[in-house]
C-alpha cells in the first residue's frame, strides 16, 4: 500500500540554428563563451532576473563556427521561446552592430545539421547566380531560408 511509484520523465530539448549577420566585418573572432555571455546579457536585459535564472543553466552552445558565424544553441523545451526572443533582440556584440537570425528550430542536432546543409547549398547557388548575373532569371521563393524576394 505504501509502495513508491517511480516515473521516468524524458527531458526535451530544442536546438536553435543561428547565424550572426554583421553590419560590418568584425575585427575579432567570436568565441562560443562570449556568444553565450551576450545571449545571457540579452535575457537579463529583456526578461530580468526571472528569465536569467531560468536560462542560466539551460543554455549551451553545442556548435559554433567563427568563420561562417553559424552555431547551434541548446535549450530546454520549456524555455526555448524565451531564448529565441532574447537571441533576436541582440543588436551588437563587442560594440559591433549585428543581428542574430534563428534559421531553424529542431528537436535534434541532426535535424539542425541537415537544415544547415540545405541552407548552405541554397546560399552557394544564390551567390553563384549573383556572380554570373543570372539572379534576375532565377525563381526565388521568399519563404525558403529567409531569402528576401526583392533581390
C-alpha positions in Angstrom: 0.0 0.0 0.0 2.9 2.4 0.7 4.8 1.5 -2.5 6.8 4.2 -4.1 6.0 4.7 -7.8 8.9 5.9 -9.9 8.0 7.8 -13.1 10.6 8.2 -15.7 10.5 11.6 -17.5 12.4 12.5 -20.6 13.8 16.0 -20.7 13.0 17.5 -24.0 15.4 20.0 -25.6 15.3 22.3 -28.5 18.2 23.3 -30.7 18.3 26.7 -32.4 20.4 27.0 -35.5 21.6 30.6 -35.5 23.5 32.9 -37.9 25.1 36.2 -36.9 24.9 38.8 -39.7 27.4 41.6 -39.1 26.8 45.2 -40.2 30.5 45.4 -41.0 33.1 42.6 -40.7 34.3 42.4 -37.1 37.9 42.8 -36.2 37.7 39.8 -33.8 36.9 36.1 -33.8 33.9 35.5 -31.6 34.2 32.5 -29.3 31.3 30.4 -28.1 31.8 31.5 -24.5 31.4 35.2 -25.5 28.3 34.3 -27.6 26.7 32.6 -24.6 27.5 35.7 -22.4 25.9 38.1 -24.8 22.8 35.9 -25.1 22.5 35.8 -21.3 23.0 39.6 -21.2 20.1 39.9 -23.6 18.0 37.6 -21.5 18.8 39.6 -18.4 18.1 43.0 -20.1 14.8 41.9 -21.7 13.4 39.3 -19.2 15.0 40.4 -16.0 16.2 38.2 -13.2 13.4 35.7 -13.7 14.4 34.9 -17.3 18.1 35.0 -16.4 17.5 32.5 -13.6 15.5 30.2 -15.8 18.0 30.2 -18.7 21.3 30.4 -16.8 21.7 26.6 -16.6 19.7 25.8 -19.7 21.7 27.4 -22.5 24.5 25.5 -24.1 26.4 26.4 -27.3 26.6 23.0 -28.9 28.3 24.1 -32.1 30.0 27.4 -33.1 31.9 28.2 -36.3 33.6 31.6 -36.1 34.4 31.6 -39.8 30.8 31.2 -41.0 29.2 32.8 -37.9 26.8 29.9 -37.6 26.0 28.0 -34.4 23.6 25.7 -32.7 22.3 26.7 -29.2 20.6 24.1 -27.0 17.9 24.9 -24.5 15.2 23.1 -22.6 11.9 22.8 -24.4 10.0 24.8 -21.7 12.2 27.9 -22.1 13.3 27.9 -25.8 10.9 30.6 -26.9 12.4 33.0 -24.3 15.8 32.1 -25.6 14.7 32.7 -29.2 13.3 36.1 -28.3 16.4 37.1 -26.4 18.6 36.0 -29.3 16.7 38.1 -31.9 17.0 41.1 -29.6 20.8 41.2 -29.6 21.9 44.3 -31.6 25.6 44.3 -31.1 28.5 42.2 -29.9 31.6 44.0 -28.6 30.1 47.3 -29.8 29.9 45.9 -33.4 26.4 46.1 -34.8 24.9 42.8 -35.8 21.7 40.8 -35.8 21.3 37.1 -34.9 18.9 35.2 -37.1 17.3 32.0 -36.0 17.5 29.8 -39.1 15.9 26.7 -37.8 14.4 25.2 -34.6 14.8 21.5 -34.2 14.4 18.7 -31.7 17.7 17.1 -32.5 21.2 18.3 -33.5 21.0 16.1 -36.6 17.9 17.9 -37.9 19.7 21.2 -37.5 22.7 19.9 -39.3 20.6 18.6 -42.2 18.9 22.0 -42.5 22.3 23.8 -42.4 23.5 21.7 -45.3 20.4 22.7 -47.3 20.8 26.3 -46.3 24.4 26.3 -47.3 23.6 24.8 -50.7 20.9 27.4 -51.3 23.3 30.2 -50.3 26.0 28.9 -52.5 23.8 28.6 -55.6 22.4 32.1 -54.8 26.0 33.5 -54.6 26.9 31.8 -57.9 23.9 33.2 -59.6 24.7 36.6 -58.3 28.2 36.5 -59.6 27.1 35.3 -63.0 24.3 38.0 -63.2 21.7 35.3 -63.6 19.9 36.3 -60.4 17.1 38.0 -62.2 16.2 34.9 -64.1 16.1 32.7 -61.0 12.8 32.0 -59.3 13.2 32.8 -55.6 10.6 31.9 -53.1 10.8 34.5 -50.3 9.9 31.9 -47.6 12.7 29.5 -48.3 15.6 30.0 -46.0 14.7 33.6 -45.3 15.8 34.8 -48.7 14.2 38.2 -49.4 12.0 38.1 -52.5 13.1 41.6 -53.6 16.5 40.5 -54.8 
